[in-house]
């Protein structure tokens, strides 16, 4: 699959390099290879894997309607969070004197967000597996923060302090919005759980 001249295979290979050899120089090798569109497709593809798992698990635990809602939110939320975070990094970084482009920011972030999302989305979608892998998921989250710092410095051409400020402010804003979305998702699932027993026909 080609996205404006960049194949998914190439992006996966770039992600492997970024994850195994994390550095500002590593990110700078790839920051001009793609842009926002490629990043969105890449992260969207990774999110779709978690959405499928959430849909299948949700159908068995919450019923068909609950499974569909769970799958939709699981697929949309990571992409929305990525878009929001990339936009915030670019805007805040620019205000800090960063000279990178929006395209560079989105593509650079996608190189580590997509593979980590693919793994965490599938694992967290299976309740028992998610519980067992909780420590590893926590470590992966901390590693993602470090990668985000490197990607921010690389794509926005910022020094250490300005990159940290940009990351922290963008992360706080993203967390607030994410909690709001999770609250909406929880309310919808609770409503489905309350309605389903009433909607089902009673046995004679």
PDB file of C-alpha atoms in Angstrom:
ATOM      1  CA  UNK A   1       0.000   0.000   0.000  1.00  0.00           C
ATOM      2  CA  UNK A   2       1.412   3.370  -1.083  1.00  0.00           C
ATOM      3  CA  UNK A   3       0.571   6.677   0.613  1.00  0.00           C
ATOM      4  CA  UNK A   4       1.840   9.597  -1.464  1.00  0.00           C
ATOM      5  CA  UNK A   5       4.962   7.662  -2.448  1.00  0.00           C
ATOM      6  CA  UNK A   6       5.632   6.044   0.951  1.00  0.00           C
ATOM      7  CA  UNK A   7       4.643   2.417   1.457  1.00  0.00           C
ATOM      8  CA  UNK A   8       3.420   0.975   4.737  1.00  0.00           C
ATOM      9  CA  UNK A   9       6.380  -1.424   4.580  1.00  0.00           C
ATOM     10  CA  UNK A  10       8.805   1.501   4.423  1.00  0.00           C
ATOM     11  CA  UNK A  11       7.094   3.168   7.361  1.00  0.00           C
ATOM     12  CA  UNK A  12       7.231  -0.047   9.380  1.00  0.00           C
ATOM     13  CA  UNK A  13      10.959  -0.338   8.659  1.00  0.00           C
ATOM     14  CA  UNK A  14      11.457   3.278   9.713  1.00  0.00           C
ATOM     15  CA  UNK A  15       9.508   2.582  12.905  1.00  0.00           C
ATOM     16  CA  UNK A  16      11.740  -0.381  13.712  1.00  0.00           C
ATOM     17  CA  UNK A  17      14.797   1.851  13.362  1.00  0.00           C
ATOM     18  CA  UNK A  18      13.251   4.573  15.519  1.00  0.00           C
ATOM     19  CA  UNK A  19      12.210   2.124  18.245  1.00  0.00           C
ATOM     20  CA  UNK A  20      15.508   0.242  18.365  1.00  0.00           C
ATOM     21  CA  UNK A  21      17.872   3.205  17.836  1.00  0.00           C
ATOM     22  CA  UNK A  22      16.100   6.146  19.459  1.00  0.00           C
ATOM     23  CA  UNK A  23      17.870   9.475  18.977  1.00  0.00           C
ATOM     24  CA  UNK A  24      17.282  12.904  17.504  1.00  0.00           C
ATOM     25  CA  UNK A  25      19.514  11.984  14.584  1.00  0.00           C
ATOM     26  CA  UNK A  26      17.461   8.856  13.878  1.00  0.00           C
ATOM     27  CA  UNK A  27      14.223  10.824  13.719  1.00  0.00           C
ATOM     28  CA  UNK A  28      15.860  13.433  11.489  1.00  0.00           C
ATOM     29  CA  UNK A  29      16.653  10.721   8.931  1.00  0.00           C
ATOM     30  CA  UNK A  30      12.938  10.200   8.290  1.00  0.00           C
ATOM     31  CA  UNK A  31      11.142  13.450   9.161  1.00  0.00           C
ATOM     32  CA  UNK A  32      10.913  14.577   5.527  1.00  0.00           C
ATOM     33  CA  UNK A  33       9.884  11.196   4.093  1.00  0.00           C
ATOM     34  CA  UNK A  34       6.164  11.878   4.583  1.00  0.00           C
ATOM     35  CA  UNK A  35       3.625  14.179   6.145  1.00  0.00           C
ATOM     36  CA  UNK A  36       0.308  14.499   7.946  1.00  0.00           C
ATOM     37  CA  UNK A  37      -1.660  12.331   5.534  1.00  0.00           C
ATOM     38  CA  UNK A  38       0.810   9.447   5.765  1.00  0.00           C
ATOM     39  CA  UNK A  39       0.879   9.748   9.542  1.00  0.00           C
ATOM     40  CA  UNK A  40      -2.893   9.656   9.857  1.00  0.00           C
ATOM     41  CA  UNK A  41      -3.195   6.604   7.608  1.00  0.00           C
ATOM     42  CA  UNK A  42      -0.412   4.821   9.501  1.00  0.00           C
ATOM     43  CA  UNK A  43      -1.873   5.517  12.947  1.00  0.00           C
ATOM     44  CA  UNK A  44      -5.365   4.765  11.650  1.00  0.00           C
ATOM     45  CA  UNK A  45      -4.228   1.369  10.390  1.00  0.00           C
ATOM     46  CA  UNK A  46      -2.708   0.573  13.782  1.00  0.00           C
ATOM     47  CA  UNK A  47      -5.852   1.728  15.599  1.00  0.00           C
ATOM     48  CA  UNK A  48      -7.997  -0.465  13.364  1.00  0.00           C
ATOM     49  CA  UNK A  49      -6.275  -3.561  14.758  1.00  0.00           C
ATOM     50  CA  UNK A  50      -7.310  -2.639  18.291  1.00  0.00           C
ATOM     51  CA  UNK A  51     -10.795  -1.724  17.074  1.00  0.00           C
ATOM     52  CA  UNK A  52     -11.332  -5.193  15.609  1.00  0.00           C
ATOM     53  CA  UNK A  53     -10.295  -6.821  18.897  1.00  0.00           C
ATOM     54  CA  UNK A  54     -12.502  -4.450  20.904  1.00  0.00           C
ATOM     55  CA  UNK A  55     -15.432  -5.178  18.596  1.00  0.00           C
ATOM     56  CA  UNK A  56     -15.086  -8.953  18.901  1.00  0.00           C
ATOM     57  CA  UNK A  57     -14.572  -8.909  22.667  1.00  0.00           C
ATOM     58  CA  UNK A  58     -17.341  -6.339  23.104  1.00  0.00           C
ATOM     59  CA  UNK A  59     -19.876  -8.436  21.202  1.00  0.00           C
ATOM     60  CA  UNK A  60     -19.374 -11.309  23.673  1.00  0.00           C
ATOM     61  CA  UNK A  61     -19.254  -9.174  26.820  1.00  0.00           C
ATOM     62  CA  UNK A  62     -21.545  -6.223  26.028  1.00  0.00           C
ATOM     63  CA  UNK A  63     -23.725  -7.519  23.221  1.00  0.00           C
ATOM     64  CA  UNK A  64     -23.773  -6.499  19.545  1.00  0.00           C
ATOM     65  CA  UNK A  65     -24.569  -2.819  20.102  1.00  0.00           C
ATOM     66  CA  UNK A  66     -22.050  -2.478  22.926  1.00  0.00           C
ATOM     67  CA  UNK A  67     -19.411  -4.236  20.849  1.00  0.00           C
ATOM     68  CA  UNK A  68     -19.952  -1.889  17.921  1.00  0.00           C
ATOM     69  CA  UNK A  69     -19.741   1.182  20.145  1.00  0.00           C
ATOM     70  CA  UNK A  70     -16.593  -0.148  21.809  1.00  0.00           C
ATOM     71  CA  UNK A  71     -14.998  -0.913  18.441  1.00  0.00           C
ATOM     72  CA  UNK A  72     -15.823   2.512  17.012  1.00  0.00           C
ATOM     73  CA  UNK A  73     -14.418   4.399  19.971  1.00  0.00           C
ATOM     74  CA  UNK A  74     -11.323   2.180  20.116  1.00  0.00           C
ATOM     75  CA  UNK A  75     -10.655   2.916  16.460  1.00  0.00           C
ATOM     76  CA  UNK A  76     -11.383   6.633  16.572  1.00  0.00           C
ATOM     77  CA  UNK A  77      -9.838   7.640  19.904  1.00  0.00           C
ATOM     78  CA  UNK A  78      -6.150   6.893  19.062  1.00  0.00           C
ATOM     79  CA  UNK A  79      -6.396   8.731  15.742  1.00  0.00           C
ATOM     80  CA  UNK A  80      -8.106  11.715  17.365  1.00  0.00           C
ATOM     81  CA  UNK A  81      -5.513  11.752  20.164  1.00  0.00           C
ATOM     82  CA  UNK A  82      -2.677  11.587  17.625  1.00  0.00           C
ATOM     83  CA  UNK A  83      -4.142  14.426  15.553  1.00  0.00           C
ATOM     84  CA  UNK A  84      -4.707  16.545  18.654  1.00  0.00           C
ATOM     85  CA  UNK A  85      -1.236  15.870  20.048  1.00  0.00           C
ATOM     86  CA  UNK A  86       0.474  16.580  16.710  1.00  0.00           C
ATOM     87  CA  UNK A  87      -1.436  19.840  16.312  1.00  0.00           C
ATOM     88  CA  UNK A  88      -0.579  20.924  19.854  1.00  0.00           C
ATOM     89  CA  UNK A  89       3.100  20.029  19.472  1.00  0.00           C
ATOM     90  CA  UNK A  90       3.289  22.077  16.287  1.00  0.00           C
ATOM     91  CA  UNK A  91       1.404  25.093  17.683  1.00  0.00           C
ATOM     92  CA  UNK A  92       3.136  25.180  21.072  1.00  0.00           C
ATOM     93  CA  UNK A  93       6.527  24.370  19.537  1.00  0.00           C
ATOM     94  CA  UNK A  94       6.123  27.194  17.026  1.00  0.00           C
ATOM     95  CA  UNK A  95       5.357  29.602  19.864  1.00  0.00           C
ATOM     96  CA  UNK A  96       8.548  28.396  21.539  1.00  0.00           C
ATOM     97  CA  UNK A  97      10.550  29.365  18.444  1.00  0.00           C
ATOM     98  CA  UNK A  98      10.477  25.998  16.690  1.00  0.00           C
ATOM     99  CA  UNK A  99      11.118  26.040  12.950  1.00  0.00           C
ATOM    100  CA  UNK A 100       9.777  22.630  11.963  1.00  0.00           C
ATOM    101  CA  UNK A 101       6.787  22.116   9.693  1.00  0.00           C
ATOM    102  CA  UNK A 102       3.422  20.577  10.534  1.00  0.00           C
ATOM    103  CA  UNK A 103       4.135  17.768   8.035  1.00  0.00           C
ATOM    104  CA  UNK A 104       7.395  16.885   9.772  1.00  0.00           C
ATOM    105  CA  UNK A 105       5.753  16.829  13.189  1.00  0.00           C
ATOM    106  CA  UNK A 106       2.923  14.512  12.176  1.00  0.00           C
ATOM    107  CA  UNK A 107       5.102  12.086  10.257  1.00  0.00           C
ATOM    108  CA  UNK A 108       7.768  11.914  12.962  1.00  0.00           C
ATOM    109  CA  UNK A 109       5.234  11.262  15.722  1.00  0.00           C
ATOM    110  CA  UNK A 110       3.488   8.566  13.681  1.00  0.00           C
ATOM    111  CA  UNK A 111       6.673   6.511  13.386  1.00  0.00           C
ATOM    112  CA  UNK A 112       6.532   5.517  17.047  1.00  0.00           C
ATOM    113  CA  UNK A 113       2.877   6.121  17.935  1.00  0.00           C
ATOM    114  CA  UNK A 114       1.530   3.701  15.294  1.00  0.00           C
ATOM    115  CA  UNK A 115       3.502   0.566  16.280  1.00  0.00           C
ATOM    116  CA  UNK A 116       3.028   1.175  19.997  1.00  0.00           C
ATOM    117  CA  UNK A 117      -0.687   1.735  19.421  1.00  0.00           C
ATOM    118  CA  UNK A 118      -0.949  -1.483  17.416  1.00  0.00           C
ATOM    119  CA  UNK A 119       0.531  -3.496  20.269  1.00  0.00           C
ATOM    120  CA  UNK A 120      -1.205  -1.754  23.177  1.00  0.00           C
ATOM    121  CA  UNK A 121      -4.545  -1.644  21.358  1.00  0.00           C
ATOM    122  CA  UNK A 122      -4.634  -5.382  20.772  1.00  0.00           C
ATOM    123  CA  UNK A 123      -3.335  -6.265  24.241  1.00  0.00           C
ATOM    124  CA  UNK A 124      -5.630  -3.911  26.161  1.00  0.00           C
ATOM    125  CA  UNK A 125      -8.615  -5.065  24.111  1.00  0.00           C
ATOM    126  CA  UNK A 126      -8.391  -8.528  25.701  1.00  0.00           C
ATOM    127  CA  UNK A 127      -9.198  -8.085  29.436  1.00  0.00           C
ATOM    128  CA  UNK A 128      -7.138 -10.960  30.870  1.00  0.00           C
ATOM    129  CA  UNK A 129      -4.168 -10.310  28.597  1.00  0.00           C
ATOM    130  CA  UNK A 130      -4.367  -6.599  29.376  1.00  0.00           C
ATOM    131  CA  UNK A 131      -4.133  -7.277  33.120  1.00  0.00           C
ATOM    132  CA  UNK A 132      -1.181  -9.642  32.745  1.00  0.00           C
ATOM    133  CA  UNK A 133       0.678  -7.223  30.482  1.00  0.00           C
ATOM    134  CA  UNK A 134      -0.004  -4.145  32.650  1.00  0.00           C
ATOM    135  CA  UNK A 135       3.638  -3.724  33.841  1.00  0.00           C
ATOM    136  CA  UNK A 136       4.957  -4.024  30.285  1.00  0.00           C
ATOM    137  CA  UNK A 137       2.296  -1.604  29.061  1.00  0.00           C
ATOM    138  CA  UNK A 138       3.372   0.911  31.702  1.00  0.00           C
ATOM    139  CA  UNK A 139       7.015   0.651  30.632  1.00  0.00           C
ATOM    140  CA  UNK A 140       5.977   1.011  27.002  1.00  0.00           C
ATOM    141  CA  UNK A 141       4.066   4.168  27.918  1.00  0.00           C
ATOM    142  CA  UNK A 142       7.129   5.661  29.601  1.00  0.00           C
ATOM    143  CA  UNK A 143       9.239   4.772  26.575  1.00  0.00           C
ATOM    144  CA  UNK A 144       6.671   6.479  24.363  1.00  0.00           C
ATOM    145  CA  UNK A 145       7.065   9.700  26.363  1.00  0.00           C
ATOM    146  CA  UNK A 146      10.831   9.585  25.787  1.00  0.00           C
ATOM    147  CA  UNK A 147      10.324   8.987  22.084  1.00  0.00           C
ATOM    148  CA  UNK A 148       7.868  11.885  21.997  1.00  0.00           C
ATOM    149  CA  UNK A 149      10.515  14.141  23.498  1.00  0.00           C
ATOM    150  CA  UNK A 150      13.068  13.102  20.873  1.00  0.00           C
ATOM    151  CA  UNK A 151      10.536  13.470  18.059  1.00  0.00           C
ATOM    152  CA  UNK A 152       9.556  16.938  19.283  1.00  0.00           C
ATOM    153  CA  UNK A 153      13.157  18.124  19.406  1.00  0.00           C
ATOM    154  CA  UNK A 154      13.828  16.678  15.965  1.00  0.00           C
ATOM    155  CA  UNK A 155      10.714  17.786  14.085  1.00  0.00           C
ATOM    156  CA  UNK A 156      10.446  21.263  15.654  1.00  0.00           C
ATOM    157  CA  UNK A 157      14.208  21.920  15.988  1.00  0.00           C
ATOM    158  CA  UNK A 158      13.917  22.857  19.661  1.00  0.00           C
ATOM    159  CA  UNK A 159      16.422  22.766  22.492  1.00  0.00           C
ATOM    160  CA  UNK A 160      15.930  20.485  25.484  1.00  0.00           C
ATOM    161  CA  UNK A 161      13.983  22.843  27.758  1.00  0.00           C
ATOM    162  CA  UNK A 162      11.637  24.131  25.057  1.00  0.00           C
ATOM    163  CA  UNK A 163      10.981  20.589  23.860  1.00  0.00           C
ATOM    164  CA  UNK A 164      10.069  19.514  27.402  1.00  0.00           C
ATOM    165  CA  UNK A 165       7.716  22.498  27.842  1.00  0.00           C
ATOM    166  CA  UNK A 166       6.067  21.717  24.511  1.00  0.00           C
ATOM    167  CA  UNK A 167       5.642  18.049  25.396  1.00  0.00           C
ATOM    168  CA  UNK A 168       4.210  18.715  28.864  1.00  0.00           C
ATOM    169  CA  UNK A 169       1.671  21.306  27.709  1.00  0.00           C
ATOM    170  CA  UNK A 170       0.588  19.186  24.748  1.00  0.00           C
ATOM    171  CA  UNK A 171       0.284  16.098  26.946  1.00  0.00           C
ATOM    172  CA  UNK A 172      -1.829  17.858  29.595  1.00  0.00           C
ATOM    173  CA  UNK A 173      -4.243  19.181  26.970  1.00  0.00           C
ATOM    174  CA  UNK A 174      -4.455  15.754  25.314  1.00  0.00           C
ATOM    175  CA  UNK A 175      -5.187  13.998  28.621  1.00  0.00           C
ATOM    176  CA  UNK A 176      -8.032  16.405  29.417  1.00  0.00           C
ATOM    177  CA  UNK A 177      -9.690  15.830  26.044  1.00  0.00           C
ATOM    178  CA  UNK A 178      -9.125  12.058  26.270  1.00  0.00           C
ATOM    179  CA  UNK A 179     -10.841  11.871  29.670  1.00  0.00           C
ATOM    180  CA  UNK A 180     -13.812  13.748  28.258  1.00  0.00           C
ATOM    181  CA  UNK A 181     -14.078  11.273  25.364  1.00  0.00           C
ATOM    182  CA  UNK A 182     -13.733   8.294  27.714  1.00  0.00           C
ATOM    183  CA  UNK A 183     -16.491   9.767  29.862  1.00  0.00           C
ATOM    184  CA  UNK A 184     -18.785   9.956  26.844  1.00  0.00           C
ATOM    185  CA  UNK A 185     -17.873   6.396  25.864  1.00  0.00           C
ATOM    186  CA  UNK A 186     -18.558   5.123  29.386  1.00  0.00           C
ATOM    187  CA  UNK A 187     -21.927   6.866  29.475  1.00  0.00           C
ATOM    188  CA  UNK A 188     -22.946   5.347  26.132  1.00  0.00           C
ATOM    189  CA  UNK A 189     -21.896   1.844  27.165  1.00  0.00           C
ATOM    190  CA  UNK A 190     -23.714   2.223  30.493  1.00  0.00           C
ATOM    191  CA  UNK A 191     -26.824   3.345  28.639  1.00  0.00           C
ATOM    192  CA  UNK A 192     -26.597   0.345  26.319  1.00  0.00           C
ATOM    193  CA  UNK A 193     -26.229  -1.964  29.311  1.00  0.00           C
ATOM    194  CA  UNK A 194     -29.284  -0.457  30.937  1.00  0.00           C
ATOM    195  CA  UNK A 195     -31.431  -0.624  27.798  1.00  0.00           C
ATOM    196  CA  UNK A 196     -30.490  -4.065  26.463  1.00  0.00           C
ATOM    197  CA  UNK A 197     -32.231  -6.173  29.178  1.00  0.00           C
ATOM    198  CA  UNK A 198     -35.439  -4.203  28.575  1.00  0.00           C
ATOM    199  CA  UNK A 199     -35.203  -4.550  24.799  1.00  0.00           C
ATOM    200  CA  UNK A 200     -34.699  -8.311  24.859  1.00  0.00           C
ATOM    201  CA  UNK A 201     -37.924 -10.379  24.715  1.00  0.00           C
ATOM    202  CA  UNK A 202     -38.724 -12.321  27.852  1.00  0.00           C
ATOM    203  CA  UNK A 203     -39.005 -16.089  27.741  1.00  0.00           C
ATOM    204  CA  UNK A 204     -42.600 -17.469  27.835  1.00  0.00           C
TER     205      UNK A 204
END
